[in-house]
PDB file of C-alpha atoms in Angstrom:
ATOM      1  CA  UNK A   1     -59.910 -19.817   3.500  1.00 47.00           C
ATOM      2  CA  UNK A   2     -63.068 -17.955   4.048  1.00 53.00           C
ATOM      3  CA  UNK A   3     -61.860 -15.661   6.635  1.00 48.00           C
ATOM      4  CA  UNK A   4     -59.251 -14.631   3.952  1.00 48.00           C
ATOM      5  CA  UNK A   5     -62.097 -14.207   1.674  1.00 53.00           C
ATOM      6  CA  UNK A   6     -63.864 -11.868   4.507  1.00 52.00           C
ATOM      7  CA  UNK A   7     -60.721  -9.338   3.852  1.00 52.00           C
ATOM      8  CA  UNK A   8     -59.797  -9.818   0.827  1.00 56.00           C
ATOM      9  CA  UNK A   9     -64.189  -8.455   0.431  1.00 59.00           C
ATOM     10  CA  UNK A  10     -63.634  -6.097   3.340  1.00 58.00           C
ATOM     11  CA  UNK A  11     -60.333  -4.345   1.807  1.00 60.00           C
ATOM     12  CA  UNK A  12     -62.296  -4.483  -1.747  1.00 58.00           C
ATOM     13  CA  UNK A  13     -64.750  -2.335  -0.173  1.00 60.00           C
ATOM     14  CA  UNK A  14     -62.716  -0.006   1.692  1.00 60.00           C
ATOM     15  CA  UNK A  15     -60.498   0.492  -1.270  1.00 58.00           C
ATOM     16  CA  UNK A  16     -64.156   1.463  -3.500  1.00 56.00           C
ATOM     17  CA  UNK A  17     -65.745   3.743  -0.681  1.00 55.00           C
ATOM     18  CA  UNK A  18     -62.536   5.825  -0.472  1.00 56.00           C
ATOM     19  CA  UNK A  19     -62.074   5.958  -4.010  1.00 55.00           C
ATOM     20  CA  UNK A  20     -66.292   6.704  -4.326  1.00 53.00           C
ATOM     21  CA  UNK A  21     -67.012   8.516  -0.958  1.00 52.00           C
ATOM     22  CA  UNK A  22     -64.579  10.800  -0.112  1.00 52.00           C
ATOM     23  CA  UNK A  23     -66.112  11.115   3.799  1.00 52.00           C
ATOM     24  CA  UNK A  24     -66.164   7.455   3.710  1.00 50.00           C
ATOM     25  CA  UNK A  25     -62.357   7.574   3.029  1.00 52.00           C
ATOM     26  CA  UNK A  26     -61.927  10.283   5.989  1.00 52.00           C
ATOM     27  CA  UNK A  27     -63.327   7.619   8.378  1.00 53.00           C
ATOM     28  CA  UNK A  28     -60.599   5.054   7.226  1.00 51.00           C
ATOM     29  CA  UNK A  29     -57.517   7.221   8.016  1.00 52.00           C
ATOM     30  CA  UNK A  30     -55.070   6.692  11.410  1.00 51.00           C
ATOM     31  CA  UNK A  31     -56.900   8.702  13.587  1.00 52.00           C
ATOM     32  CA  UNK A  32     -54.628  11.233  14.034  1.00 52.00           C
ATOM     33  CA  UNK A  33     -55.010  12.560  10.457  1.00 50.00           C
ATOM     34  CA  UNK A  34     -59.260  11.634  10.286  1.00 49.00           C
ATOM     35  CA  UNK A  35     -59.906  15.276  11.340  1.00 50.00           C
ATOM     36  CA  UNK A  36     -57.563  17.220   9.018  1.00 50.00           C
ATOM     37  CA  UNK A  37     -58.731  15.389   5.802  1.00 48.00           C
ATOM     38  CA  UNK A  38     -62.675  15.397   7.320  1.00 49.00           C
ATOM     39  CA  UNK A  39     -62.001  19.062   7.347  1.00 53.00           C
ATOM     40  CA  UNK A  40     -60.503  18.847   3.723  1.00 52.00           C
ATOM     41  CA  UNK A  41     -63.161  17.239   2.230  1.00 53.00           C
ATOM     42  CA  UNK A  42     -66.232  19.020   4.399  1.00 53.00           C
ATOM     43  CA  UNK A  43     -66.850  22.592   4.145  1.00 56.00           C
ATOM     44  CA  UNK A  44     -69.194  24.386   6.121  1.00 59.00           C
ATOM     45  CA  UNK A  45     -72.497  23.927   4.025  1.00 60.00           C
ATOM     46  CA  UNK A  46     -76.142  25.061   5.106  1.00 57.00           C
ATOM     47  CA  UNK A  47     -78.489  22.950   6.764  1.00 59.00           C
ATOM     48  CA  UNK A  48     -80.636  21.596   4.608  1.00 58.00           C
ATOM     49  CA  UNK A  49     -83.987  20.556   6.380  1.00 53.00           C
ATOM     50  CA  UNK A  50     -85.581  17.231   5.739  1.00 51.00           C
ATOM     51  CA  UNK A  51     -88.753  15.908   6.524  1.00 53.00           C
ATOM     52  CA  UNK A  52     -87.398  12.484   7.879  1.00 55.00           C
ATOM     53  CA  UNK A  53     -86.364  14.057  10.916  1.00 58.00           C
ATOM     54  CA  UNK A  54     -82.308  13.615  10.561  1.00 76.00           C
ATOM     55  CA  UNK A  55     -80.042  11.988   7.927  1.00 86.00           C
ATOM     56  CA  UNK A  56     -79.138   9.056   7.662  1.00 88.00           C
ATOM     57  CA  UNK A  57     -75.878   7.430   9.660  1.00 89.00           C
ATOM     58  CA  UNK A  58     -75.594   4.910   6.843  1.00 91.00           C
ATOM     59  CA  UNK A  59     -76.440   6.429   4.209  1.00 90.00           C
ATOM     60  CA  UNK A  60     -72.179   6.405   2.500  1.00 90.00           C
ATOM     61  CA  UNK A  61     -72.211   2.627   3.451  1.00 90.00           C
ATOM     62  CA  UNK A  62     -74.870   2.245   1.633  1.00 91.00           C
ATOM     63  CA  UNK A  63     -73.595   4.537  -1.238  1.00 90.00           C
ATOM     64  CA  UNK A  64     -70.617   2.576  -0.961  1.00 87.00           C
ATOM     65  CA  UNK A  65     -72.335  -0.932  -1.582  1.00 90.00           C
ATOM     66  CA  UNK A  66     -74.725   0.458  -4.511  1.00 92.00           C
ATOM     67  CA  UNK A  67     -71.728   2.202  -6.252  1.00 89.00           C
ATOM     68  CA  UNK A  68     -70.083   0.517  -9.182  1.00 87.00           C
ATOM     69  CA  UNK A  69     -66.966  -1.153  -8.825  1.00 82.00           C
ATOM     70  CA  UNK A  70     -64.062   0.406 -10.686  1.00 83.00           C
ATOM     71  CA  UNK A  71     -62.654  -2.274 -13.021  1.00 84.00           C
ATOM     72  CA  UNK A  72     -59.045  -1.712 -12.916  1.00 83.00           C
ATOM     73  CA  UNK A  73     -59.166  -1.604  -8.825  1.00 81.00           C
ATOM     74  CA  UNK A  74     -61.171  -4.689  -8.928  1.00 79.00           C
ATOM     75  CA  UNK A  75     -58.901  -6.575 -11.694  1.00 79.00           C
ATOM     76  CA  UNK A  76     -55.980  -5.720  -9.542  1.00 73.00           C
ATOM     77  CA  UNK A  77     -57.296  -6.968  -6.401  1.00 74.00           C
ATOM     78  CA  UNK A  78     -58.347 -10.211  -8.363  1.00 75.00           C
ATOM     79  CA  UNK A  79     -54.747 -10.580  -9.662  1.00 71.00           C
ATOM     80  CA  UNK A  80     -53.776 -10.365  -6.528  1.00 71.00           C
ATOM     81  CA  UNK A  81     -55.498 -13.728  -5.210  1.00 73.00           C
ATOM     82  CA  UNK A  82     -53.328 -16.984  -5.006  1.00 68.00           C
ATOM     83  CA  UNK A  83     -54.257 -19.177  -8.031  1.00 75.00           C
ATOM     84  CA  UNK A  84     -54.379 -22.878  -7.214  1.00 74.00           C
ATOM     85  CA  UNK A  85     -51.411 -23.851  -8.368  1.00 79.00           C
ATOM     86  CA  UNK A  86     -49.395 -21.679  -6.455  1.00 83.00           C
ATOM     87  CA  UNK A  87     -51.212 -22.848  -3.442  1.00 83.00           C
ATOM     88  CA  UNK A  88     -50.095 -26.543  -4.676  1.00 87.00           C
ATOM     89  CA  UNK A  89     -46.555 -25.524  -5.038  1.00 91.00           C
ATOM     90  CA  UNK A  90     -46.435 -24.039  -1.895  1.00 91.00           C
ATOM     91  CA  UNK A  91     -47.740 -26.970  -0.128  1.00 94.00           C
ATOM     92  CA  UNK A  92     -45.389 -29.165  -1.470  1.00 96.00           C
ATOM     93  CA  UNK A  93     -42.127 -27.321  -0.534  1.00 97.00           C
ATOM     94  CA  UNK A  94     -43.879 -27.726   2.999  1.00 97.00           C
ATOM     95  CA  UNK A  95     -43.863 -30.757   2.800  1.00 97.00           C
ATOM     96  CA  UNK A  96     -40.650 -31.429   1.821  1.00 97.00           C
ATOM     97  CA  UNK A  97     -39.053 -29.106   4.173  1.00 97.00           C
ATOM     98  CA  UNK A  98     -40.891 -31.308   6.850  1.00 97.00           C
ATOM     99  CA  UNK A  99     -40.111 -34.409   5.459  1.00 98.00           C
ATOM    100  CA  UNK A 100     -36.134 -33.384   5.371  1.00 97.00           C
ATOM    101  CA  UNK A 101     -36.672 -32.193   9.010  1.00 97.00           C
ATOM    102  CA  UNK A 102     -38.545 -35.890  10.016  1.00 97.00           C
ATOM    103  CA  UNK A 103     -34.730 -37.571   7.937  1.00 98.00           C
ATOM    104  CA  UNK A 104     -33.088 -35.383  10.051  1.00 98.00           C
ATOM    105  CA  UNK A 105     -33.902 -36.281  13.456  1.00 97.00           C
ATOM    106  CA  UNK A 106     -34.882 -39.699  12.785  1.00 98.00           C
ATOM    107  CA  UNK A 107     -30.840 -40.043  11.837  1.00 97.00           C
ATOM    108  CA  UNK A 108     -29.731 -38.439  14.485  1.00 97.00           C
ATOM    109  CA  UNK A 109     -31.640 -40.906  17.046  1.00 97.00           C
ATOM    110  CA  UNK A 110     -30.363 -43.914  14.522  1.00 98.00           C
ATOM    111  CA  UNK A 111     -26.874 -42.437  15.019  1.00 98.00           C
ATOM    112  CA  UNK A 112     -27.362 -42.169  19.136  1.00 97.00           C
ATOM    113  CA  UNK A 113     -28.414 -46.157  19.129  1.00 96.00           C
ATOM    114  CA  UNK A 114     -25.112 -47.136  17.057  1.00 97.00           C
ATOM    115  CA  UNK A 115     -23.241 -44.976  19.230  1.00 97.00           C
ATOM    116  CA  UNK A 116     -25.042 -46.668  22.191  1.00 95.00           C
ATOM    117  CA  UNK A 117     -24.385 -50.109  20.877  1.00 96.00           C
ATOM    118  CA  UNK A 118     -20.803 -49.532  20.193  1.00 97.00           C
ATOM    119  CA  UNK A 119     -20.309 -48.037  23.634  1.00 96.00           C
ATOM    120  CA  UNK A 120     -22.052 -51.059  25.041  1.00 96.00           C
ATOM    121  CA  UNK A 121     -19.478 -53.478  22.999  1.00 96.00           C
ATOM    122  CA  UNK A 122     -16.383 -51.531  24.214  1.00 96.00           C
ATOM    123  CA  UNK A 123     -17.226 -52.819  28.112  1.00 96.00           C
ATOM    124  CA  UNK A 124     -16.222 -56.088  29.378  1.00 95.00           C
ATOM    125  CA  UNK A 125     -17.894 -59.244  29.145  1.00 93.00           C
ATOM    126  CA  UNK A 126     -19.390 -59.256  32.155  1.00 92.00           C
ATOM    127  CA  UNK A 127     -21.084 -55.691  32.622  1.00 95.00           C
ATOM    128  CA  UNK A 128     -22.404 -56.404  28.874  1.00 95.00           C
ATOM    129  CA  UNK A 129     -25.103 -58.385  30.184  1.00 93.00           C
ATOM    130  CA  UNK A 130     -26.111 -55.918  32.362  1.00 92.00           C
ATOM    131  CA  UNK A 131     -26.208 -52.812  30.012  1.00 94.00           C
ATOM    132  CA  UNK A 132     -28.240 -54.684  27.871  1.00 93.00           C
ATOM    133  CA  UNK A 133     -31.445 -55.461  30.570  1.00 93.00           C
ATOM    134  CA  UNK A 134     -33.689 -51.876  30.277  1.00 92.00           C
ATOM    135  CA  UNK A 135     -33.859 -50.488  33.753  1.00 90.00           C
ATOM    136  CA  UNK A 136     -37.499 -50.584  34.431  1.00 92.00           C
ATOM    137  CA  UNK A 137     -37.479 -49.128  38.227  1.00 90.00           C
ATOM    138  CA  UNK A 138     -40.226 -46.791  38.547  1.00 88.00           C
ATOM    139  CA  UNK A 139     -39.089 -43.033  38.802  1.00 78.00           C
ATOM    140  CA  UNK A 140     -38.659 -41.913  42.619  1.00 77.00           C
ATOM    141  CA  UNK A 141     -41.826 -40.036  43.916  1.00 80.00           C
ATOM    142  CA  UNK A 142     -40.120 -37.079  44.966  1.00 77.00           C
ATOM    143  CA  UNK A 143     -38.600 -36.416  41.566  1.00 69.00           C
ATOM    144  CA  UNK A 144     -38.374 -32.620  40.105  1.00 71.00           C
ATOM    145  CA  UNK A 145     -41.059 -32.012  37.454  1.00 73.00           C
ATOM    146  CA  UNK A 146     -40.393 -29.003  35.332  1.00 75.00           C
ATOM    147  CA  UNK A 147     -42.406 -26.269  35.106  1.00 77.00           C
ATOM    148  CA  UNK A 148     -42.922 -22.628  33.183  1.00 78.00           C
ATOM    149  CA  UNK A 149     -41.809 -20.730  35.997  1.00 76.00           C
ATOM    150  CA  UNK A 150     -38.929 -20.909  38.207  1.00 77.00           C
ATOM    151  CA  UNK A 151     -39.112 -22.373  41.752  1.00 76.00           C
ATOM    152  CA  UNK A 152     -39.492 -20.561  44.241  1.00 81.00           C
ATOM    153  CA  UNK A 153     -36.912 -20.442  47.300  1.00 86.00           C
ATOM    154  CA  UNK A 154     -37.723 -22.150  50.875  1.00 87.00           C
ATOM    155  CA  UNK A 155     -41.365 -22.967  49.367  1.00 84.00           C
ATOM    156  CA  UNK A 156     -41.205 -26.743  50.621  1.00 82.00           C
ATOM    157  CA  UNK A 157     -40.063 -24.919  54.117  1.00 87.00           C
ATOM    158  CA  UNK A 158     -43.003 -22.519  53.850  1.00 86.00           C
ATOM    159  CA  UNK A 159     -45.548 -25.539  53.695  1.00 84.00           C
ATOM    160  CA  UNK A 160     -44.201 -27.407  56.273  1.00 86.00           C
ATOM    161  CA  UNK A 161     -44.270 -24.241  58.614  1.00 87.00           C
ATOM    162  CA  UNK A 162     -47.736 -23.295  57.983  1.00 84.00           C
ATOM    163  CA  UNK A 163     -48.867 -26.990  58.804  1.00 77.00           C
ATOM    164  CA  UNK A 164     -47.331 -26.904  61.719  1.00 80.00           C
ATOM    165  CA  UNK A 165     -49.537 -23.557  63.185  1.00 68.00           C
TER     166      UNK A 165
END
C-alpha cells in the first residue's frame, strides 16, 4: 500500500511540474522527443550573470514542490484512488474464486478415492487383502529426481571416466 502511495505522489508531481514548468515537462518525455520539445520551449536567451557563481540544478524541482496544485488535476487524481469498499469487494471475489478452486480439487481427489475403492472391490477375494495394506517400501536410491533442466546425455559415463584417470 505505501509503495502505491509513492506513485500515486510521484505521478501527482510529474503531472504538476509539466503542467507548471514547462522545462520540467521536457525532462519527462521518451527520450527521443526530450530534445525537440527542450528546443520548443528554450530559446536562445542572454546570459544573465549572477553573483552565486552558477544556477541552480534544482531550482524547477523546487519550483515544482512550492507551486500550487491545480485543483481539478488533483481532484481527478484523488477520484482516481480505490475507495475501501471497492478494495472489500474485490477481496471477496478472491476469495471466492479460491475457495471454488480449493471445492474443485478437493472433489476431484474425493472422486479418485471412490474410483480407487471401487476398483479395489471389483478384484477377487484374495488380492483384496493385499490392495488394501499401503506399500511402505522405501523408494530405490537410484531413483530419477526431476529437475529444471534436461539431462544431459552420457553424464553418468562422463563421471565414471574421469574417476577412473
Amino acid at each position: 500500500a505505501i509503495l502505491w502511495e509513492y506513485f500515486g505522489m510521484a505521478r501527482h508531481i510529474m503531472l504538476l511540474a509539466s503542467r507548471r514548468c514547462p522545462p520540467f515537462a521536457a525532462a519527462l518525455r521518451p527520450a527521443g522527443t526530450r530534445a525537440l520539445a527542450f528546443k520548443a520551449t528554450h530559446k536562445r536567451q542572454p546570459k544573465k550573470e549572477e553573483s552565486s557563481g552558477g544556477r541552480d540544478p534544482y531550482a524547477t524541482l523546487k519550483a515544482a514542490i512550492i507551486a500550487e496544485p491545480d485543483p481539478e488535476l488533483s481532484t481527478a487524481i484523488m477520484a482516481e484512488k480505490e475507495t475501501a469498499a471497492a478494495r472489500r469487494e474485490r477481496r471477496a471475489e478472491y476469495s471466492r474464486q479460491a475457495i471454488t478452486e480449493v471445492k474443485r480439487v478437493m472433489g476431484h481427489l474425493s472422486r479418485l478415492i471412490k474410483l480407487r475403492q471401487a476398483a479395489i472391490e471389483a478384484l477377487p477375494e484374495e488380492l483384496q487383502e493385499a490392495a488394501r495394506k499401503p506399500d511402505l517400501t522405501p523408494a530405490p536410491i537410484q531413483r530419477r529426481i526431476f529437475t529444471d533442466t534436461a539431462p544431459i546425455p552420457d553424464y553418468q559415463a562422463k563421471l565414471l571416466r574421469r574417476g577412473e584417470d
